[in-house]
């Protein structure tokens, strides 16, 4: 059995072309060695929504008969390599096509490799990744997350930098010379070939043992059968919410008990309650009604409802009262207001640390989309 | 069932509080809408159904009916408007013909998908091109797979009666599916017969107000309908509609039981058997072609030929068991189609292939002919029907079918 399956997990729309370049590149490079293959996206992830996790796959086989076995199913149930082109996906995958949180390494075979692009180190990312019963490898391609747009592609070489490491992590796919030949044929670009070679040399690979990582059970729920579903395509409104949970007063709107946000975000708002003027704008403008009203009249973004769009930061009239911070800085969905209430001094320190963590590291949220400044040189160095 | 030449009289018998009126099929259905006290009706002109819209507007103008009458800018809007009105609890009525019905096709699909009990009339009309307006059944039959109940009638009295039954069945919460009445263009839409129109009190006994219950789209009952779904949900939703269509058969039977009791009729719900006792060969068909067939059968019975006729009343839900129980008794069955289905098995009509499929599991199957005739509103003649029956009688003797599907009344 020499069928090799690779999945690319990416942020919908902003990384669609990137994922396509990688999956196509895998099949075309394998073709240089006489293999056959298919590259495809999960149809269920489409129409893609801004930043929502989505998947594309590449499957390579020795011959057509072998390939057909893989093509006979909608998507692979096991993969040799998982590529996450945004490190915040290490927390898991939620998409259109299933409900709940899927561990990013769920489909990986034993001793398979999770390739991640990140400016962090593997040790920073592993605590976010759900534990797996079998060992696997993490391969780090150092670099910022590459976000483009719907109509433009940010050609920062992330595609070839990922393709370049595949001969290291999955030598059964193809050799480095096949990748280089493919890049020359497809792009006719020596700089891209150099990027792929450099990436092959610099990739950091580390074994992840079964007891390493996030020990939480990922959130899931059971889908109802046709007899239990309401007829007539009726979806009942969620009942009105009540008081802020665990307190007298305040208000928390009714929310779907099933559809919660986890890895949907790449950023989340952090809130300085000491400078908040309670102007209500964040609460009013949030497109997902994610703000809860605290008993003392503050507005707190509930992380089970926030999708990280950044509208709250954009509409807040107070400087640095609401600041969007990359999701990789956070380990859970805990309440910021509760933290602030418990110990205002340590909250101030926590907040300062988050805001100053990497202020330049923005992602795809509202008024931050794009970022088309060239980062090629920085990443190839 | 037996021989019941008088059971389906073309002239209604007056009850004490019934009014006898000389009206067309369209006008009869307008009276049914008046007595059903519809709330919303939409109009867009296309013949031959449009007399119906004129009659309803006249009733509203005369103060005989209180309903919102909305003139749409196209059939698509016409059917969308009643779909939405039905969702907010209005009893709705709508109609069209031929390519007008086709222009509403997107709305027709979503109405069934959403399980909204819209009652519609299709004044059956040939599909363009060539531009034509005579009767063919292909227009209404185009929705046969989508979750629309489909019924055809043969006389004006039945058009009135089944319109009331259609509201009751469609609006039953066990069903909640749209229902279309096929009304043969010209033969029923434009010709006037004597019809007994019952009192409002009687109709109220039969037909309760439309109650959407907890599925009512209303601010006091906050719900969303028609969400976007992916492959994780849709097959379950299709399965629900499948079950609703299966349930509709029992609901139709209940409705006929009550209808016969309240209005003093003797209808069977799905099939009308005419002179089928001891018959060797029977013709099967739907709509107004029943009349020339019945008259021909009568003539041939006088000559001692063992022939009969079975009229299909509901095409959806298709009465599979009833069809099997009925047709297994005969040696030869001829299915008459006032429609075509190019490239289908044996190039037969739509009814032909549905009936053949229903008969497949019988231990001994009758020989089956398909007869395509009356297209474009051409008359189905007594000579033509006699030609069909003679072929079938020949097969009853020889046990051989030379041509499975025969076009009748077409110039060679």
Coordinates of N, CA, C and O in Angstrom, one line a residue, chain B residues 297-399:
Chain B
X297 N -66.9 2.6 -24.0 CA -67.1 1.3 -23.2 C -68.5 0.9 -23.2 O -68.9 -0.3 -23.4
X298 N -69.4 1.9 -23.0 CA -70.8 1.6 -22.9 C -71.3 1.0 -24.2 O -72.0 0.0 -24.2
X299 N -70.9 1.6 -25.3 CA -71.3 1.1 -26.6 C -70.8 -0.3 -26.8 O -71.6 -1.2 -27.3
X300 N -69.6 -0.6 -26.5 CA -69.0 -1.9 -26.8 C -69.6 -2.9 -25.8 O -69.7 -4.1 -26.2
X301 N -69.9 -2.5 -24.6 CA -70.6 -3.4 -23.7 C -72.0 -3.9 -24.3 O -72.3 -5.0 -24.1
X302 N -72.6 -2.9 -24.9 CA -73.9 -3.3 -25.5 C -73.7 -4.3 -26.6 O -74.6 -5.1 -26.9
X303 N -72.5 -4.4 -27.2 CA -72.2 -5.4 -28.2 C -71.6 -6.6 -27.6 O -71.1 -7.5 -28.3
X304 N -71.6 -6.7 -26.2 CA -71.1 -7.9 -25.6 C -69.6 -8.0 -25.3 O -69.1 -9.0 -24.9
X305 N -68.9 -6.9 -25.6 CA -67.4 -6.9 -25.4 C -67.2 -6.7 -23.9 O -67.8 -5.8 -23.3
X306 N -66.2 -7.5 -23.4 CA -65.9 -7.4 -22.0 C -64.8 -6.3 -21.8 O -63.6 -6.6 -21.6
X307 N -65.3 -5.1 -21.8 CA -64.3 -4.0 -21.6 C -64.8 -3.1 -20.5 O -65.9 -3.0 -20.1
X308 N -63.8 -2.3 -19.9 CA -64.1 -1.4 -18.8 C -63.1 -0.3 -18.8 O -62.2 -0.2 -19.7
X309 N -63.2 0.6 -17.8 CA -62.4 1.8 -17.7 C -62.0 2.0 -16.3 O -62.9 1.8 -15.4
X310 N -60.8 2.4 -16.0 CA -60.4 2.8 -14.7 C -59.8 4.2 -14.7 O -58.9 4.5 -15.5
X311 N -60.4 5.1 -13.9 CA -59.9 6.5 -13.9 C -59.0 6.7 -12.7 O -59.4 6.5 -11.6
X312 N -57.8 7.2 -13.0 CA -56.9 7.6 -11.9 C -57.2 9.0 -11.4 O -57.3 9.9 -12.2
X313 N -57.4 9.1 -10.1 CA -57.8 10.4 -9.6 C -56.6 11.1 -8.9 O -56.5 12.4 -9.0
X314 N -55.8 10.4 -8.3 CA -54.6 11.0 -7.6 C -53.3 10.4 -8.3 O -53.1 9.2 -8.2
X315 N -52.5 11.2 -8.9 CA -51.3 10.8 -9.5 C -50.2 10.8 -8.4 O -49.3 10.0 -8.4
X316 N -50.2 11.8 -7.5 CA -49.3 11.8 -6.3 C -50.2 12.2 -5.1 O -50.9 13.2 -5.1
X317 N -50.2 11.3 -4.1 CA -49.5 10.1 -4.0 C -50.1 9.0 -4.9 O -51.3 8.9 -5.1
X318 N -49.2 8.3 -5.6 CA -49.6 7.3 -6.5 C -50.2 6.1 -5.7 O -49.5 5.5 -4.9
X319 N -51.4 5.6 -6.0 CA -52.0 4.6 -5.2 C -51.6 3.2 -5.6 O -52.3 2.4 -6.3
X320 N -50.4 2.9 -5.3 CA -49.7 1.6 -5.8 C -50.6 0.4 -5.5 O -50.9 -0.4 -6.4
X321 N -50.9 0.2 -4.2 CA -51.6 -1.0 -3.8 C -53.0 -1.1 -4.5 O -53.4 -2.2 -5.0
X322 N -53.7 0.0 -4.6 CA -55.0 0.0 -5.2 C -54.9 -0.3 -6.7 O -55.7 -1.0 -7.2
X323 N -53.9 0.2 -7.3 CA -53.7 0.0 -8.7 C -53.4 -1.5 -8.9 O -53.9 -2.2 -9.8
X324 N -52.6 -2.1 -8.1 CA -52.2 -3.5 -8.2 C -53.5 -4.4 -8.0 O -53.8 -5.3 -8.8
X325 N -54.2 -4.1 -6.9 CA -55.4 -4.9 -6.6 C -56.4 -4.8 -7.7 O -57.1 -5.8 -8.1
X326 N -56.5 -3.6 -8.4 CA -57.5 -3.4 -9.4 C -57.1 -4.1 -10.7 O -57.8 -4.9 -11.3
X327 N -55.9 -3.8 -11.1 CA -55.5 -4.2 -12.5 C -55.1 -5.6 -12.6 O -55.0 -6.2 -13.8
X328 N -54.8 -6.3 -11.5 CA -54.4 -7.7 -11.6 C -55.5 -8.6 -12.1 O -55.3 -9.7 -12.6
X329 N -56.8 -8.0 -12.1 CA -57.9 -8.9 -12.5 C -58.0 -9.0 -14.0 O -58.8 -9.8 -14.5
X330 N -57.3 -8.1 -14.7 CA -57.6 -8.1 -16.2 C -56.5 -8.7 -17.0 O -55.3 -8.8 -16.6
X331 N -56.9 -9.1 -18.2 CA -55.9 -9.7 -19.1 C -55.0 -8.7 -19.8 O -53.8 -8.8 -20.0
X332 N -55.7 -7.6 -20.2 CA -54.9 -6.5 -20.9 C -55.3 -5.2 -20.4 O -56.5 -4.9 -20.2
X333 N -54.3 -4.3 -20.2 CA -54.5 -3.0 -19.6 C -53.9 -2.0 -20.6 O -52.8 -2.2 -21.1
X334 N -54.7 -1.0 -21.0 CA -54.2 0.1 -21.8 C -54.1 1.4 -21.1 O -55.1 1.9 -20.6
X335 N -52.9 2.0 -21.0 CA -52.7 3.2 -20.2 C -52.8 4.4 -21.2 O -52.0 4.4 -22.2
X336 N -53.7 5.3 -21.0 CA -53.8 6.4 -21.9 C -53.1 7.6 -21.4 O -53.3 8.0 -20.2
X337 N -52.2 8.2 -22.1 CA -51.4 9.3 -21.7 C -51.8 10.5 -22.5 O -51.7 10.5 -23.8
X338 N -52.2 11.6 -21.9 CA -52.3 12.9 -22.6 C -51.0 13.7 -22.3 O -51.0 14.8 -21.9
X339 N -49.9 13.0 -22.4 CA -48.6 13.6 -22.2 C -47.6 12.8 -22.9 O -47.9 11.7 -23.5
X340 N -46.4 13.2 -22.9 CA -45.3 12.5 -23.6 C -44.1 12.5 -22.7 O -44.0 13.3 -21.8
X341 N -43.2 11.5 -22.9 CA -42.0 11.4 -22.2 C -40.9 10.9 -23.1 O -40.5 9.7 -23.1
X342 N -40.4 11.8 -23.9 CA -39.5 11.4 -25.0 C -38.3 10.6 -24.4 O -37.7 11.0 -23.4
X343 N -38.0 9.5 -25.0 CA -36.8 8.7 -24.6 C -37.0 7.9 -23.4 O -36.0 7.3 -22.9
X344 N -38.2 7.8 -22.9 CA -38.5 7.0 -21.7 C -38.5 5.5 -22.1 O -38.5 5.2 -23.3
X345 N -38.6 4.6 -21.2 CA -38.7 3.2 -21.6 C -39.9 3.0 -22.6 O -41.0 3.4 -22.3
X346 N -39.6 2.3 -23.6 CA -40.6 2.1 -24.7 C -41.1 3.4 -25.3 O -42.1 3.4 -26.0
X347 N -40.5 4.5 -25.0 CA -40.9 5.8 -25.4 C -42.4 6.0 -25.1 O -43.2 6.6 -25.8
X348 N -42.8 5.5 -23.9 CA -44.2 5.6 -23.5 C -44.4 6.9 -22.7 O -43.5 7.7 -22.5
X349 N -45.7 7.1 -22.4 CA -46.0 8.3 -21.6 C -45.7 8.2 -20.2 O -45.2 7.1 -19.7
X350 N -45.9 9.2 -19.4 CA -45.5 9.2 -18.0 C -46.4 8.3 -17.2 O -45.9 7.5 -16.4
X351 N -47.7 8.3 -17.4 CA -48.5 7.3 -16.7 C -48.2 5.9 -17.1 O -48.2 5.0 -16.2
X352 N -48.0 5.7 -18.3 CA -47.7 4.3 -18.8 C -46.5 3.7 -18.0 O -46.6 2.6 -17.5
X353 N -45.4 4.5 -17.9 CA -44.3 3.9 -17.2 C -44.5 3.8 -15.7 O -44.0 2.9 -15.0
X354 N -45.3 4.7 -15.1 CA -45.6 4.6 -13.7 C -46.5 3.4 -13.4 O -46.2 2.6 -12.5
X355 N -47.4 3.1 -14.3 CA -48.3 2.0 -14.1 C -47.5 0.7 -14.3 O -47.7 -0.3 -13.5
X356 N -46.7 0.6 -15.3 CA -45.9 -0.6 -15.6 C -45.0 -0.9 -14.4 O -44.9 -2.0 -14.0
X357 N -44.5 0.2 -13.8 CA -43.6 0.0 -12.6 C -44.4 -0.6 -11.4 O -44.0 -1.5 -10.7
X358 N -45.7 0.0 -11.3 CA -46.5 -0.5 -10.2 C -46.9 -1.9 -10.3 O -47.2 -2.6 -9.4
X359 N -47.0 -2.4 -11.6 CA -47.5 -3.8 -11.8 C -46.4 -4.8 -11.8 O -46.6 -6.0 -11.8
X360 N -45.2 -4.3 -11.7 CA -44.0 -5.2 -11.9 C -44.0 -6.4 -10.9 O -43.6 -7.5 -11.3
X361 N -44.4 -6.2 -9.6 CA -44.3 -7.2 -8.6 C -45.5 -8.1 -8.6 O -45.5 -9.0 -7.7
X362 N -46.5 -7.9 -9.4 CA -47.6 -8.9 -9.4 C -47.2 -10.2 -9.9 O -46.4 -10.3 -10.9
X363 N -47.7 -11.3 -9.3 CA -47.3 -12.7 -9.7 C -47.7 -12.9 -11.1 O -46.9 -13.5 -11.9
X364 N -48.9 -12.5 -11.5 CA -49.3 -12.6 -12.9 C -49.7 -11.2 -13.4 O -50.6 -10.6 -12.9
X365 N -48.9 -10.7 -14.3 CA -49.1 -9.3 -14.8 C -50.0 -9.3 -16.0 O -49.9 -10.1 -16.9
X366 N -50.9 -8.3 -16.1 CA -51.6 -8.1 -17.4 C -50.7 -7.6 -18.4 O -49.6 -7.1 -18.2
X367 N -51.0 -7.9 -19.7 CA -50.3 -7.2 -20.8 C -50.6 -5.7 -20.8 O -51.8 -5.3 -20.5
X368 N -49.6 -4.9 -21.1 CA -49.8 -3.5 -20.9 C -49.6 -2.8 -22.3 O -48.5 -3.0 -22.9
X369 N -50.5 -2.0 -22.7 CA -50.4 -1.1 -23.8 C -50.2 0.4 -23.3 O -50.8 0.7 -22.3
X370 N -49.5 1.2 -24.1 CA -49.5 2.6 -23.8 C -50.1 3.3 -25.0 O -49.7 3.0 -26.2
X371 N -51.1 4.1 -24.8 CA -51.7 4.9 -25.8 C -51.4 6.4 -25.6 O -51.8 6.9 -24.6
X372 N -50.8 7.0 -26.5 CA -50.6 8.5 -26.4 C -51.6 9.1 -27.4 O -51.6 8.8 -28.6
X373 N -52.4 10.0 -26.8 CA -53.4 10.7 -27.6 C -53.8 12.0 -27.0 O -53.5 12.3 -25.9
X374 N -54.6 12.7 -27.8 CA -55.2 14.0 -27.3 C -54.2 15.1 -27.0 O -54.5 16.0 -26.3
X375 N -53.0 15.0 -27.6 CA -52.0 16.0 -27.3 C -52.4 17.3 -27.9 O -53.1 17.4 -29.0
X376 N -52.0 18.4 -27.3 CA -52.3 19.7 -27.8 C -53.8 20.0 -27.8 O -54.3 21.0 -28.5
X377 N -54.6 19.3 -27.0 CA -56.0 19.5 -26.9 C -56.8 18.8 -28.0 O -58.0 19.1 -28.1
X378 N -56.1 18.0 -28.8 CA -56.9 17.3 -29.8 C -57.9 16.4 -29.2 O -57.7 15.8 -28.1
X379 N -59.1 16.3 -29.9 CA -60.2 15.5 -29.3 C -59.8 14.0 -29.2 O -59.1 13.4 -30.1
X380 N -60.1 13.4 -28.1 CA -60.0 11.9 -27.9 C -61.4 11.4 -28.4 O -62.4 11.6 -27.7
X381 N -61.3 10.8 -29.6 CA -62.6 10.4 -30.2 C -63.1 9.0 -29.8 O -62.3 8.2 -29.4
X382 N -64.4 8.8 -30.0 CA -64.9 7.4 -29.8 C -64.2 6.4 -30.8 O -63.9 5.3 -30.4
X383 N -64.0 6.9 -32.0 CA -63.3 6.0 -32.9 C -61.9 5.7 -32.4 O -61.4 4.5 -32.6
X384 N -61.2 6.7 -31.9 CA -59.9 6.4 -31.4 C -59.9 5.5 -30.3 O -59.0 4.6 -30.2
X385 N -60.8 5.6 -29.3 CA -60.9 4.7 -28.2 C -61.2 3.3 -28.7 O -60.7 2.3 -28.1
X386 N -62.1 3.2 -29.6 CA -62.5 1.9 -30.2 C -61.3 1.2 -30.8 O -61.1 0.0 -30.6
X387 N -60.4 2.0 -31.4 CA -59.2 1.5 -32.0 C -58.3 0.9 -30.9 O -57.8 -0.2 -31.1
X388 N -58.2 1.6 -29.8 CA -57.4 1.1 -28.7 C -58.0 -0.2 -28.2 O -57.2 -1.2 -28.0
X389 N -59.3 -0.2 -28.0 CA -59.9 -1.4 -27.3 C -59.8 -2.6 -28.3 O -59.5 -3.7 -27.8
X390 N -59.9 -2.4 -29.6 CA -59.8 -3.5 -30.5 C -58.4 -4.1 -30.5 O -58.3 -5.4 -30.5
X391 N -57.4 -3.3 -30.4 CA -56.1 -3.8 -30.2 C -55.9 -4.7 -29.0 O -55.3 -5.7 -29.0
X392 N -56.5 -4.2 -27.9 CA -56.4 -4.9 -26.6 C -57.2 -6.2 -26.7 O -56.7 -7.2 -26.1
X393 N -58.3 -6.2 -27.3 CA -59.1 -7.4 -27.4 C -58.4 -8.5 -28.2 O -58.4 -9.7 -27.9
X394 N -57.7 -8.0 -29.2 CA -56.9 -8.9 -30.0 C -55.8 -9.6 -29.2 O -55.6 -10.8 -29.2
X395 N -55.2 -8.7 -28.4 CA -54.1 -9.2 -27.5 C -54.7 -10.2 -26.4 O -54.0 -11.2 -26.1
X396 N -55.9 -9.9 -26.0 CA -56.5 -10.8 -25.0 C -56.6 -12.2 -25.6 O -56.5 -13.2 -24.8
X397 N -56.9 -12.3 -26.9 CA -57.0 -13.6 -27.5 C -55.6 -14.2 -27.8 O -55.3 -15.4 -27.5
X398 N -54.7 -13.4 -28.4 CA -53.4 -13.9 -28.9 C -52.4 -13.9 -27.8 O -51.3 -14.6 -27.9
X399 N -52.6 -13.1 -26.7 CA -51.6 -13.0 -25.6 C -50.3 -12.4 -26.2 O -49.2 -12.6 -25.6

